[in-house]
């Protein structure tokens, strides 16, 4: 990845300050799910946008609308290792699939 666009393999920050690696393009969530968000009103104002699956460096998984993400950099090998360290087994599989070019370095 060489541009400053949100894409798989980018390190991003959401509006709550959480940083992580983009792992997938996702379908928009249900309206009920959006209604439960802390910033639901802001999300609703966005209209139809691309949603991304992001693995925060602290672990877990986020579903985020693109306009609410800030691109920081392309993920580095060190970013990959930090995410792996805090990921459960299913998350590690997602990381390996999205950032397969780093897996050979681990092995």
XYZ file of N, CA and C in Angstrom:
321
model
N 0.847 -1.170 0.000
C 0.000 0.000 0.000
C 0.893 1.234 0.000
N 0.623 2.113 -0.935
C 1.474 3.284 -1.056
C 0.711 4.600 -0.941
N -0.606 4.557 -0.901
C -1.363 5.807 -0.822
C -1.869 6.025 0.590
N -2.469 7.187 0.803
C -3.014 7.481 2.126
C -4.521 7.236 2.172
N -4.964 6.214 1.468
C -6.380 5.853 1.449
C -6.631 4.692 2.405
N -7.821 4.673 2.979
C -8.209 3.546 3.819
C -8.359 2.330 2.916
N -7.668 1.258 3.270
C -7.701 0.014 2.508
C -7.191 -1.104 3.407
N -7.379 -2.325 2.975
C -6.864 -3.460 3.727
C -5.352 -3.286 3.871
N -4.873 -3.445 5.097
C -3.452 -3.291 5.376
C -3.052 -1.913 5.858
N -4.007 -0.997 5.977
C -3.710 0.341 6.488
C -3.823 0.360 8.007
N -3.010 1.173 8.632
C -3.170 1.458 10.059
C -4.004 2.728 10.125
N -5.081 2.662 10.901
C -6.024 3.771 10.997
C -6.333 4.087 12.452
N -6.952 5.258 12.661
C -7.448 5.663 13.985
C -8.918 6.012 13.821
N -9.759 5.527 14.739
C -11.175 5.892 14.675
C -11.418 7.156 15.487
N -12.646 7.628 15.500
C -12.964 8.899 16.167
C -12.864 8.812 17.692
N -12.770 7.595 18.221
C -12.592 7.430 19.663
C -11.125 7.242 20.031
N -10.227 7.383 19.042
C -8.797 7.311 19.308
C -8.192 5.918 19.262
N -8.984 4.917 18.910
C -8.457 3.551 18.842
C -7.713 3.363 17.529
N -6.517 2.781 17.601
C -5.718 2.531 16.415
C -5.662 1.035 16.139
N -5.650 0.699 14.845
C -5.579 -0.705 14.473
C -5.345 -0.864 12.987
N -5.401 -2.112 12.542
C -5.144 -2.458 11.150
C -6.446 -2.828 10.454
N -6.662 -2.263 9.270
C -7.839 -2.598 8.463
C -7.636 -3.999 7.889
N -8.604 -4.888 8.141
C -8.496 -6.269 7.684
C -9.512 -6.653 6.624
N -10.617 -5.917 6.524
C -11.624 -6.329 5.546
C -12.565 -5.186 5.204
N -13.140 -5.278 3.996
C -14.280 -4.442 3.619
C -15.499 -5.178 4.148
N -16.423 -4.469 4.735
C -17.605 -5.119 5.298
C -18.873 -4.470 4.782
N -19.948 -5.218 4.873
C -21.260 -4.690 4.542
C -21.711 -3.741 5.651
N -22.542 -2.776 5.324
C -23.066 -1.893 6.373
C -23.842 -2.701 7.413
N -23.743 -2.319 8.673
C -24.485 -3.022 9.717
C -25.964 -2.650 9.672
N -26.759 -3.358 10.455
C -28.194 -3.073 10.512
C -28.446 -1.726 11.190
N -29.587 -1.161 10.910
C -29.970 0.110 11.536
C -30.050 -0.048 13.050
N -30.498 -1.195 13.526
C -30.575 -1.449 14.968
C -29.183 -1.388 15.600
N -28.196 -1.952 14.906
C -26.816 -1.945 15.406
C -26.308 -0.506 15.473
N -26.545 0.256 14.428
C -26.103 1.654 14.384
C -26.770 2.453 15.504
N -28.053 2.196 15.760
C -28.780 2.918 16.812
C -28.135 2.758 18.188
N -27.389 1.675 18.407
C -26.763 1.396 19.704
C -25.394 2.066 19.864
N -24.869 2.668 18.810
C -23.548 3.287 18.877
C -23.558 4.557 19.715
N -22.434 4.863 20.324
C -22.277 6.098 21.101
C -22.479 7.315 20.200
N -21.940 7.222 18.985
C -22.018 8.329 18.032
C -23.012 8.039 16.902
N -24.126 7.414 17.249
C -25.112 6.990 16.251
C -25.596 8.148 15.376
N -25.833 9.305 15.962
C -26.316 10.448 15.172
C -25.301 10.853 14.102
N -24.019 10.859 14.468
C -22.969 11.210 13.509
C -22.879 10.168 12.391
N -23.006 8.914 12.748
C -22.936 7.835 11.760
C -24.121 7.926 10.804
N -25.302 8.196 11.320
C -26.494 8.294 10.470
C -26.384 9.437 9.466
N -25.723 10.522 9.850
C -25.555 11.668 8.954
C -24.658 11.347 7.756
N -23.862 10.291 7.860
C -22.935 9.932 6.786
C -23.642 9.395 5.550
N -24.812 8.803 5.747
C -25.506 8.173 4.625
C -24.825 6.861 4.238
N -24.876 6.544 2.961
C -24.275 5.288 2.469
C -22.773 5.474 2.279
N -21.992 4.718 3.040
C -20.537 4.780 2.959
C -19.962 3.368 3.046
N -18.686 3.245 2.729
C -17.993 1.965 2.874
C -17.694 1.715 4.352
N -17.902 0.477 4.781
C -17.586 0.065 6.146
C -16.380 -0.857 6.110
N -15.536 -0.757 7.138
C -14.299 -1.522 7.221
C -14.214 -2.279 8.543
N -13.635 -3.471 8.485
C -13.325 -4.253 9.681
C -11.910 -3.911 10.121
N -11.760 -3.470 11.358
C -10.470 -3.032 11.878
C -10.133 -3.823 13.134
N -8.888 -4.335 13.206
C -8.422 -4.996 14.422
C -7.584 -4.000 15.217
N -8.112 -3.554 16.358
C -7.342 -2.639 17.201
C -6.091 -3.322 17.749
N -5.050 -2.552 17.987
C -3.816 -3.122 18.526
C -3.999 -3.711 19.917
N -5.023 -3.264 20.635
C -5.290 -3.789 21.977
C -6.131 -5.055 21.937
N -6.540 -5.492 20.757
C -7.379 -6.680 20.617
C -8.810 -6.302 20.310
N -9.595 -7.293 19.943
C -10.984 -7.073 19.582
C -11.134 -6.838 18.088
N -12.291 -6.343 17.698
C -12.571 -6.085 16.289
C -13.591 -4.965 16.207
N -13.386 -4.037 15.293
C -14.276 -2.890 15.120
C -14.873 -2.893 13.720
N -16.086 -2.442 13.617
C -16.730 -2.184 12.336
C -16.881 -0.670 12.245
N -16.236 -0.057 11.251
C -16.142 1.402 11.198
C -16.523 1.949 9.832
N -17.269 3.062 9.792
C -17.529 3.723 8.515
C -16.275 4.486 8.070
N -15.988 4.416 6.793
C -14.754 5.013 6.269
C -14.546 6.480 6.645
N -15.570 7.347 6.550
C -15.330 8.762 6.868
C -14.924 9.008 8.320
N -15.115 8.013 9.188
C -14.763 8.186 10.592
C -13.413 7.537 10.927
N -12.654 7.194 9.885
C -11.320 6.642 10.064
C -10.291 7.614 9.509
N -9.177 7.705 10.204
C -8.048 8.507 9.738
C -6.908 7.568 9.383
N -6.444 7.669 8.135
C -5.315 6.863 7.688
C -4.053 7.367 8.367
N -3.270 6.444 8.929
C -2.016 6.822 9.578
C -0.799 6.384 8.763
N -0.823 5.138 8.269
C 0.312 4.603 7.510
C -0.050 3.210 7.010
N 0.774 2.705 6.127
C 0.665 1.298 5.747
C 1.189 0.467 6.917
N 0.543 -0.659 7.192
C 0.951 -1.510 8.312
C 2.372 -2.024 8.099
N 3.149 -1.997 9.166
C 4.511 -2.523 9.147
C 4.510 -3.916 9.765
N 5.637 -4.576 9.653
C 5.795 -5.886 10.283
C 5.601 -5.772 11.796
N 6.098 -4.707 12.391
C 5.938 -4.497 13.827
C 4.468 -4.291 14.194
N 3.709 -3.578 13.352
C 2.269 -3.426 13.574
C 1.590 -4.788 13.545
N 1.965 -5.600 12.550
C 1.406 -6.945 12.411
C 1.665 -7.760 13.679
N 2.904 -7.746 14.179
C 3.237 -8.524 15.378
C 2.479 -8.026 16.603
N 2.300 -6.713 16.714
C 1.547 -6.166 17.854
C 0.093 -6.634 17.805
N -0.501 -6.622 16.626
C -1.888 -7.082 16.489
C -2.005 -8.569 16.784
N -1.053 -9.359 16.293
C -1.065 -10.812 16.538
C -0.990 -11.100 18.034
N -0.167 -10.355 18.733
C 0.035 -10.575 20.167
C -1.268 -10.467 20.958
N -2.176 -9.592 20.531
C -3.415 -9.365 21.272
C -4.640 -10.024 20.637
N -4.446 -10.765 19.560
C -5.578 -11.354 18.845
C -5.855 -12.782 19.311
N -7.130 -13.133 19.331
C -7.532 -14.518 19.557
C -7.261 -15.294 18.260
N -7.418 -16.600 18.305
C -7.128 -17.452 17.141
C -7.884 -17.002 15.887
N -9.199 -16.745 15.940
C -9.879 -16.283 14.717
C -9.303 -14.973 14.189
N -8.914 -14.084 15.079
C -8.299 -12.825 14.672
C -6.952 -13.037 14.018
N -6.202 -13.998 14.503
C -4.903 -14.305 13.892
C -5.076 -14.839 12.478
N -6.120 -15.611 12.268
C -6.399 -16.091 10.908
C -6.740 -14.913 9.985
N -7.533 -13.972 10.489
C -7.867 -12.787 9.680
C -6.616 -11.979 9.357
N -5.746 -11.814 10.345
C -4.496 -11.097 10.109
C -3.640 -11.802 9.055
N -3.535 -13.135 9.180
C -2.726 -13.907 8.229
C -3.285 -13.808 6.818
N -4.602 -13.786 6.702
C -5.228 -13.685 5.379
C -5.014 -12.291 4.783
N -5.211 -11.258 5.587
C -5.122 -9.887 5.083
C -3.680 -9.442 4.853
N -2.769 -9.918 5.693
C -1.370 -9.477 5.618
C -0.443 -10.681 5.420
N -0.801 -11.515 4.459
C -0.085 -12.773 4.210
C 1.402 -12.567 3.922
N 1.770 -11.398 3.412
C 3.169 -11.135 3.105
C 4.035 -11.062 4.370
N 3.433 -10.877 5.550
C 4.199 -10.867 6.796
C 4.313 -12.258 7.420
N 3.465 -13.190 7.006
C 3.449 -14.523 7.628
C 4.765 -15.248 7.404
N 5.345 -15.163 6.206
C 6.612 -15.834 5.932
C 7.728 -15.359 6.870
N 7.714 -14.103 7.238
C 8.738 -13.579 8.151
C 8.602 -14.166 9.537
N 7.375 -14.495 9.941
C 7.138 -15.074 11.258
C 7.670 -16.506 11.297
N 7.443 -17.229 10.206
C 7.850 -18.639 10.114
C 9.309 -18.684 9.853
